[in-house]
Amino acid sequence: MKITSGVTLIALATLAAGQSLQRCSGSHTRPNAARMSSAQWQSIATVLRQMNEDGWIARFGQAHDQLFSQVHGNTVFFPFHRRFVLEFENVARTYDPSFVVPYFDATESYRDPASHPLLTAGALGTNGQSTDRCLVNGVQANTQLSYPSSHCLRRNYNNGNSINPWYAPEIITSYIQTSQTLADFRENIEYSIHGAVHLGLAGEMDTGYAAHDFTFHAASCQYRPPVHNSYMTYDGSGPSGPAQLSDAIPSASSIAFNGDRVSSMMVLGYGEVCYNYDTSPAPPSSYPGGAASAPQQNGPAAAAQQPIDNQGQSGGPSNNAAQQPAANQGSRGRPSNTAAPQQQQQQQQPAARPFLPSGSSNLASRVLESTGLSNALGGDVSRFFPSFGSGLFRVHRRGYKEKPATSCGDPIPFPPRLTPEWIAMHKFDPDRVEEFHKNACQIVEVLNNSTYTSPY
């Protein structure tokens, strides 16, 4: 899972000439999972049960496991997970056309993750039970799986019946504001909140086949876009060499992506990427980069750019939905293309300035965060939060209700370390991971030693 965080994944890059896609004529909205009704969760449970009966849950877990080494530890991490979760959603919509994957903002309740409203019996479920740690409640209660061998869907919190604190929203905010390229941002996220959430939930989630757990897909969407049109260069290493926008999204035998390219994953609201988030502005009026753009790859992005959810998704439905066994297809064939492309506008529009680049999906808290950081840190605000320190982002307080003092104000907890087993599983450099952890701890130390009061 990519937490995938409520964090924001911002996509980037000037696209090569001739790569522009047409804008969707319609789209669906991915909601914050914590705001969903019991009826919505019941609908999700029904679809997940049907998908599991038809073997889809195991197939997604198998695909992620088989591709694990190709899609972690390099820049394709973000576009792959966007495409992967989109394919899960596409298949689910053949069972229920109204199905959407909601996003799980892991920075909510980060101090005590087990108290998160999603980790309850009426939503994603609580902790696993008995010695097998089987999940017995939630939308995947009592699910049995066939990959890599027969077993129940498991969850095993990393601190008994509680979960160690995850990364504070302020740390993720700093990552968003200080990362100059997607390779930088990928390391910041993969070495922090991404690993912390996987390890905190464990069970299926700390394995290569974590995609068995629906939390994986919801959390991968968490890198939804509170920040828009940010400028990051698509650089670093790809699965088989220097990262290129023309790289194919890695596919597995059980889940194929029709040869989709990284470049097709980047812009929400274009091509077949016909979805948005409930906190997102409308897609850009014309395709970033446009047909008039000169091909650019690893230089500073010169065109408008769109967020990509960590684990974000894009690209159109592959032929996976058509692979469903004939006996089970019935009316569950591939969904019709209700979001047919419309003619792209030819005139390039200037990029909108992003509003409050932050690691949280809660706008009211982001306002308090930006104000507090700007007022409390002095010179350090430009070091760790340059967007706030520069004065580029104006704070509009009108209409926002402050949180009660009893819900915030405690010192920010220091972030957890990744385990040696997790680091080895990903083939990360332990010294580099430790370097990033020390930087996160330094951010917390600076904040706790200042007059800053966290709204989270």
mmCIF file with all atom_site columns, N, CA and C in Angstrom, residues 236-279:
data_model
loop_
_atom_site.group_PDB
_atom_site.id
_atom_site.type_symbol
_atom_site.label_atom_id
_atom_site.label_alt_id
_atom_site.label_comp_id
_atom_site.label_asym_id
_atom_site.label_entity_id
_atom_site.label_seq_id
_atom_site.pdbx_PDB_ins_code
_atom_site.Cartn_x
_atom_site.Cartn_y
_atom_site.Cartn_z
_atom_site.occupancy
_atom_site.B_iso_or_equiv
_atom_site.pdbx_formal_charge
_atom_site.auth_seq_id
_atom_site.auth_comp_id
_atom_site.auth_asym_id
_atom_site.auth_atom_id
_atom_site.pdbx_PDB_model_num
ATOM 1   N N  . GLY A 1 236 ? 15.358  10.312  -11.528 1.00 0.00 ? 236 GLY A N  1
ATOM 2   C CA . GLY A 1 236 ? 15.803  9.179   -10.731 1.00 0.00 ? 236 GLY A CA 1
ATOM 3   C C  . GLY A 1 236 ? 15.848  7.905   -11.546 1.00 0.00 ? 236 GLY A C  1
ATOM 4   N N  . SER A 1 237 ? 15.758  6.782   -10.856 1.00 0.00 ? 237 SER A N  1
ATOM 5   C CA . SER A 1 237 ? 15.828  5.480   -11.500 1.00 0.00 ? 237 SER A CA 1
ATOM 6   C C  . SER A 1 237 ? 14.440  4.914   -11.725 1.00 0.00 ? 237 SER A C  1
ATOM 7   N N  . GLY A 1 238 ? 14.290  4.231   -12.857 1.00 0.00 ? 238 GLY A N  1
ATOM 8   C CA . GLY A 1 238 ? 13.081  3.470   -13.135 1.00 0.00 ? 238 GLY A CA 1
ATOM 9   C C  . GLY A 1 238 ? 13.340  1.995   -12.887 1.00 0.00 ? 238 GLY A C  1
ATOM 10  N N  . PRO A 1 239 ? 12.426  1.111   -13.269 1.00 0.00 ? 239 PRO A N  1
ATOM 11  C CA . PRO A 1 239 ? 12.606  -0.323  -13.029 1.00 0.00 ? 239 PRO A CA 1
ATOM 12  C C  . PRO A 1 239 ? 13.818  -0.911  -13.745 1.00 0.00 ? 239 PRO A C  1
ATOM 13  N N  . SER A 1 240 ? 14.228  -0.301  -14.882 1.00 0.00 ? 240 SER A N  1
ATOM 14  C CA . SER A 1 240 ? 15.326  -0.898  -15.648 1.00 0.00 ? 240 SER A CA 1
ATOM 15  C C  . SER A 1 240 ? 16.263  0.144   -16.229 1.00 0.00 ? 240 SER A C  1
ATOM 16  N N  . GLY A 1 241 ? 16.481  1.235   -15.510 1.00 0.00 ? 241 GLY A N  1
ATOM 17  C CA . GLY A 1 241 ? 17.355  2.290   -15.996 1.00 0.00 ? 241 GLY A CA 1
ATOM 18  C C  . GLY A 1 241 ? 16.850  3.643   -15.571 1.00 0.00 ? 241 GLY A C  1
ATOM 19  N N  . PRO A 1 242 ? 17.414  4.715   -16.137 1.00 0.00 ? 242 PRO A N  1
ATOM 20  C CA . PRO A 1 242 ? 16.942  6.062   -15.787 1.00 0.00 ? 242 PRO A CA 1
ATOM 21  C C  . PRO A 1 242 ? 15.438  6.199   -16.026 1.00 0.00 ? 242 PRO A C  1
ATOM 22  N N  . ALA A 1 243 ? 14.746  6.856   -15.110 1.00 0.00 ? 243 ALA A N  1
ATOM 23  C CA . ALA A 1 243 ? 13.291  7.004   -15.208 1.00 0.00 ? 243 ALA A CA 1
ATOM 24  C C  . ALA A 1 243 ? 12.933  7.844   -16.422 1.00 0.00 ? 243 ALA A C  1
ATOM 25  N N  . GLN A 1 244 ? 11.986  7.354   -17.213 1.00 0.00 ? 244 GLN A N  1
ATOM 26  C CA . GLN A 1 244 ? 11.520  8.054   -18.399 1.00 0.00 ? 244 GLN A CA 1
ATOM 27  C C  . GLN A 1 244 ? 9.997   8.077   -18.395 1.00 0.00 ? 244 GLN A C  1
ATOM 28  N N  . LEU A 1 245 ? 9.426   9.172   -18.871 1.00 0.00 ? 245 LEU A N  1
ATOM 29  C CA . LEU A 1 245 ? 7.978   9.248   -18.992 1.00 0.00 ? 245 LEU A CA 1
ATOM 30  C C  . LEU A 1 245 ? 7.439   8.214   -19.970 1.00 0.00 ? 245 LEU A C  1
ATOM 31  N N  . SER A 1 246 ? 8.288   7.738   -20.863 1.00 0.00 ? 246 SER A N  1
ATOM 32  C CA . SER A 1 246 ? 7.871   6.734   -21.846 1.00 0.00 ? 246 SER A CA 1
ATOM 33  C C  . SER A 1 246 ? 7.949   5.310   -21.310 1.00 0.00 ? 246 SER A C  1
ATOM 34  N N  . ASP A 1 247 ? 8.415   5.139   -20.068 1.00 0.00 ? 247 ASP A N  1
ATOM 35  C CA . ASP A 1 247 ? 8.494   3.797   -19.478 1.00 0.00 ? 247 ASP A CA 1
ATOM 36  C C  . ASP A 1 247 ? 7.112   3.164   -19.399 1.00 0.00 ? 247 ASP A C  1
ATOM 37  N N  . ALA A 1 248 ? 7.045   1.865   -19.682 1.00 0.00 ? 248 ALA A N  1
ATOM 38  C CA . ALA A 1 248 ? 5.791   1.126   -19.525 1.00 0.00 ? 248 ALA A CA 1
ATOM 39  C C  . ALA A 1 248 ? 5.541   0.861   -18.046 1.00 0.00 ? 248 ALA A C  1
ATOM 40  N N  . ILE A 1 249 ? 4.286   0.939   -17.645 1.00 0.00 ? 249 ILE A N  1
ATOM 41  C CA . ILE A 1 249 ? 3.914   0.553   -16.287 1.00 0.00 ? 249 ILE A CA 1
ATOM 42  C C  . ILE A 1 249 ? 4.084   -0.960  -16.163 1.00 0.00 ? 249 ILE A C  1
ATOM 43  N N  . PRO A 1 250 ? 4.861   -1.441  -15.195 1.00 0.00 ? 250 PRO A N  1
ATOM 44  C CA . PRO A 1 250 ? 5.077   -2.888  -15.086 1.00 0.00 ? 250 PRO A CA 1
ATOM 45  C C  . PRO A 1 250 ? 3.761   -3.649  -14.928 1.00 0.00 ? 250 PRO A C  1
ATOM 46  N N  . SER A 1 251 ? 3.636   -4.771  -15.633 1.00 0.00 ? 251 SER A N  1
ATOM 47  C CA . SER A 1 251 ? 2.442   -5.617  -15.575 1.00 0.00 ? 251 SER A CA 1
ATOM 48  C C  . SER A 1 251 ? 2.828   -7.010  -15.111 1.00 0.00 ? 251 SER A C  1
ATOM 49  N N  . ALA A 1 252 ? 1.868   -7.717  -14.526 1.00 0.00 ? 252 ALA A N  1
ATOM 50  C CA . ALA A 1 252 ? 2.052   -9.106  -14.121 1.00 0.00 ? 252 ALA A CA 1
ATOM 51  C C  . ALA A 1 252 ? 1.147   -9.994  -14.953 1.00 0.00 ? 252 ALA A C  1
ATOM 52  N N  . SER A 1 253 ? 1.391   -11.289 -14.908 1.00 0.00 ? 253 SER A N  1
ATOM 53  C CA . SER A 1 253 ? 0.570   -12.212 -15.686 1.00 0.00 ? 253 SER A CA 1
ATOM 54  C C  . SER A 1 253 ? -0.880  -12.199 -15.229 1.00 0.00 ? 253 SER A C  1
ATOM 55  N N  . SER A 1 254 ? -1.124  -11.945 -13.957 1.00 0.00 ? 254 SER A N  1
ATOM 56  C CA . SER A 1 254 ? -2.487  -11.983 -13.432 1.00 0.00 ? 254 SER A CA 1
ATOM 57  C C  . SER A 1 254 ? -3.235  -10.667 -13.605 1.00 0.00 ? 254 SER A C  1
ATOM 58  N N  . ILE A 1 255 ? -2.517  -9.549  -13.743 1.00 0.00 ? 255 ILE A N  1
ATOM 59  C CA . ILE A 1 255 ? -3.120  -8.231  -13.927 1.00 0.00 ? 255 ILE A CA 1
ATOM 60  C C  . ILE A 1 255 ? -2.298  -7.479  -14.968 1.00 0.00 ? 255 ILE A C  1
ATOM 61  N N  . ALA A 1 256 ? -2.899  -7.176  -16.123 1.00 0.00 ? 256 ALA A N  1
ATOM 62  C CA . ALA A 1 256 ? -2.189  -6.503  -17.208 1.00 0.00 ? 256 ALA A CA 1
ATOM 63  C C  . ALA A 1 256 ? -2.685  -5.070  -17.366 1.00 0.00 ? 256 ALA A C  1
ATOM 64  N N  . PHE A 1 257 ? -1.819  -4.207  -17.898 1.00 0.00 ? 257 PHE A N  1
ATOM 65  C CA . PHE A 1 257 ? -2.150  -2.796  -18.031 1.00 0.00 ? 257 PHE A CA 1
ATOM 66  C C  . PHE A 1 257 ? -2.095  -2.304  -19.471 1.00 0.00 ? 257 PHE A C  1
ATOM 67  N N  . ASN A 1 258 ? -2.182  -3.197  -20.426 1.00 0.00 ? 258 ASN A N  1
ATOM 68  C CA . ASN A 1 258 ? -2.285  -2.810  -21.841 1.00 0.00 ? 258 ASN A CA 1
ATOM 69  C C  . ASN A 1 258 ? -1.115  -1.986  -22.350 1.00 0.00 ? 258 ASN A C  1
ATOM 70  N N  . GLY A 1 259 ? 0.049   -2.120  -21.709 1.00 0.00 ? 259 GLY A N  1
ATOM 71  C CA . GLY A 1 259 ? 1.199   -1.348  -22.161 1.00 0.00 ? 259 GLY A CA 1
ATOM 72  C C  . GLY A 1 259 ? 1.141   0.123   -21.825 1.00 0.00 ? 259 GLY A C  1
ATOM 73  N N  . ASP A 1 260 ? 0.296   0.536   -20.883 1.00 0.00 ? 260 ASP A N  1
ATOM 74  C CA . ASP A 1 260 ? 0.190   1.951   -20.508 1.00 0.00 ? 260 ASP A CA 1
ATOM 75  C C  . ASP A 1 260 ? 1.551   2.500   -20.077 1.00 0.00 ? 260 ASP A C  1
ATOM 76  N N  . ARG A 1 261 ? 1.798   3.742   -20.413 1.00 0.00 ? 261 ARG A N  1
ATOM 77  C CA . ARG A 1 261 ? 3.062   4.406   -20.117 1.00 0.00 ? 261 ARG A CA 1
ATOM 78  C C  . ARG A 1 261 ? 2.932   5.310   -18.902 1.00 0.00 ? 261 ARG A C  1
ATOM 79  N N  . VAL A 1 262 ? 4.067   5.612   -18.302 1.00 0.00 ? 262 VAL A N  1
ATOM 80  C CA . VAL A 1 262 ? 4.077   6.519   -17.160 1.00 0.00 ? 262 VAL A CA 1
ATOM 81  C C  . VAL A 1 262 ? 3.417   7.847   -17.523 1.00 0.00 ? 262 VAL A C  1
ATOM 82  N N  . SER A 1 263 ? 3.690   8.332   -18.725 1.00 0.00 ? 263 SER A N  1
ATOM 83  C CA . SER A 1 263 ? 3.131   9.629   -19.131 1.00 0.00 ? 263 SER A CA 1
ATOM 84  C C  . SER A 1 263 ? 1.613   9.649   -19.087 1.00 0.00 ? 263 SER A C  1
ATOM 85  N N  . SER A 1 264 ? 0.977   8.485   -19.237 1.00 0.00 ? 264 SER A N  1
ATOM 86  C CA . SER A 1 264 ? -0.489  8.437   -19.233 1.00 0.00 ? 264 SER A CA 1
ATOM 87  C C  . SER A 1 264 ? -1.061  8.433   -17.826 1.00 0.00 ? 264 SER A C  1
ATOM 88  N N  . MET A 1 265 ? -0.198  8.386   -16.829 1.00 0.00 ? 265 MET A N  1
ATOM 89  C CA . MET A 1 265 ? -0.648  8.317   -15.446 1.00 0.00 ? 265 MET A CA 1
ATOM 90  C C  . MET A 1 265 ? -0.695  9.673   -14.754 1.00 0.00 ? 265 MET A C  1
ATOM 91  N N  . MET A 1 266 ? -0.312  10.728  -15.425 1.00 0.00 ? 266 MET A N  1
ATOM 92  C CA . MET A 1 266 ? 0.049   11.945  -14.721 1.00 0.00 ? 266 MET A CA 1
ATOM 93  C C  . MET A 1 266 ? -1.054  12.974  -14.507 1.00 0.00 ? 266 MET A C  1
ATOM 94  N N  . VAL A 1 267 ? -2.091  12.965  -15.300 1.00 0.00 ? 267 VAL A N  1
ATOM 95  C CA . VAL A 1 267 ? -3.039  14.087  -15.254 1.00 0.00 ? 267 VAL A CA 1
ATOM 96  C C  . VAL A 1 267 ? -4.450  13.601  -14.949 1.00 0.00 ? 267 VAL A C  1
ATOM 97  N N  . LEU A 1 268 ? -4.948  13.935  -13.785 1.00 0.00 ? 268 LEU A N  1
ATOM 98  C CA . LEU A 1 268 ? -6.321  13.606  -13.440 1.00 0.00 ? 268 LEU A CA 1
ATOM 99  C C  . LEU A 1 268 ? -7.276  14.366  -14.350 1.00 0.00 ? 268 LEU A C  1
ATOM 100 N N  . GLY A 1 269 ? -8.310  13.651  -14.833 1.00 0.00 ? 269 GLY A N  1
ATOM 101 C CA . GLY A 1 269 ? -9.309  14.305  -15.661 1.00 0.00 ? 269 GLY A CA 1
ATOM 102 C C  . GLY A 1 269 ? -9.035  14.242  -17.142 1.00 0.00 ? 269 GLY A C  1
ATOM 103 N N  . TYR A 1 270 ? -7.992  13.500  -17.554 1.00 0.00 ? 270 TYR A N  1
ATOM 104 C CA . TYR A 1 270 ? -7.656  13.386  -18.974 1.00 0.00 ? 270 TYR A CA 1
ATOM 105 C C  . TYR A 1 270 ? -7.519  11.922  -19.374 1.00 0.00 ? 270 TYR A C  1
ATOM 106 N N  . GLY A 1 271 ? -7.772  11.649  -20.651 1.00 0.00 ? 271 GLY A N  1
ATOM 107 C CA . GLY A 1 271 ? -7.724  10.279  -21.143 1.00 0.00 ? 271 GLY A CA 1
ATOM 108 C C  . GLY A 1 271 ? -8.780  9.447   -20.448 1.00 0.00 ? 271 GLY A C  1
ATOM 109 N N  . GLU A 1 272 ? -8.361  8.337   -19.867 1.00 0.00 ? 272 GLU A N  1
ATOM 110 C CA . GLU A 1 272 ? -9.280  7.485   -19.116 1.00 0.00 ? 272 GLU A CA 1
ATOM 111 C C  . GLU A 1 272 ? -9.173  7.713   -17.613 1.00 0.00 ? 272 GLU A C  1
ATOM 112 N N  . VAL A 1 273 ? -8.394  8.705   -17.201 1.00 0.00 ? 273 VAL A N  1
ATOM 113 C CA . VAL A 1 273 ? -8.223  8.990   -15.772 1.00 0.00 ? 273 VAL A CA 1
ATOM 114 C C  . VAL A 1 273 ? -9.375  9.868   -15.317 1.00 0.00 ? 273 VAL A C  1
ATOM 115 N N  . CYS A 1 274 ? -10.552 9.298   -15.408 1.00 0.00 ? 274 CYS A N  1
ATOM 116 C CA . CYS A 1 274 ? -11.768 10.096  -15.226 1.00 0.00 ? 274 CYS A CA 1
ATOM 117 C C  . CYS A 1 274 ? -12.267 10.023  -13.790 1.00 0.00 ? 274 CYS A C  1
ATOM 118 N N  . TYR A 1 275 ? -11.465 10.512  -12.872 1.00 0.00 ? 275 TYR A N  1
ATOM 119 C CA . TYR A 1 275 ? -11.882 10.618  -11.477 1.00 0.00 ? 275 TYR A CA 1
ATOM 120 C C  . TYR A 1 275 ? -11.177 11.806  -10.853 1.00 0.00 ? 275 TYR A C  1
ATOM 121 N N  . ASN A 1 276 ? -11.697 12.234  -9.712  1.00 0.00 ? 276 ASN A N  1
ATOM 122 C CA . ASN A 1 276 ? -11.103 13.321  -8.961  1.00 0.00 ? 276 ASN A CA 1
ATOM 123 C C  . ASN A 1 276 ? -11.277 12.993  -7.485  1.00 0.00 ? 276 ASN A C  1
ATOM 124 N N  . TYR A 1 277 ? -10.908 13.910  -6.606  1.00 0.00 ? 277 TYR A N  1
ATOM 125 C CA . TYR A 1 277 ? -11.064 13.727  -5.165  1.00 0.00 ? 277 TYR A CA 1
ATOM 126 C C  . TYR A 1 277 ? -11.973 14.811  -4.610  1.00 0.00 ? 277 TYR A C  1
ATOM 127 N N  . ASP A 1 278 ? -12.579 14.527  -3.485  1.00 0.00 ? 278 ASP A N  1
ATOM 128 C CA . ASP A 1 278 ? -13.549 15.492  -2.955  1.00 0.00 ? 278 ASP A CA 1
ATOM 129 C C  . ASP A 1 278 ? -12.900 16.766  -2.434  1.00 0.00 ? 278 ASP A C  1
ATOM 130 N N  . THR A 1 279 ? -11.567 16.793  -2.346  1.00 0.00 ? 279 THR A N  1
ATOM 131 C CA . THR A 1 279 ? -10.865 18.006  -1.928  1.00 0.00 ? 279 THR A CA 1
ATOM 132 C C  . THR A 1 279 ? -10.124 18.653  -3.090  1.00 0.00 ? 279 THR A C  1
#
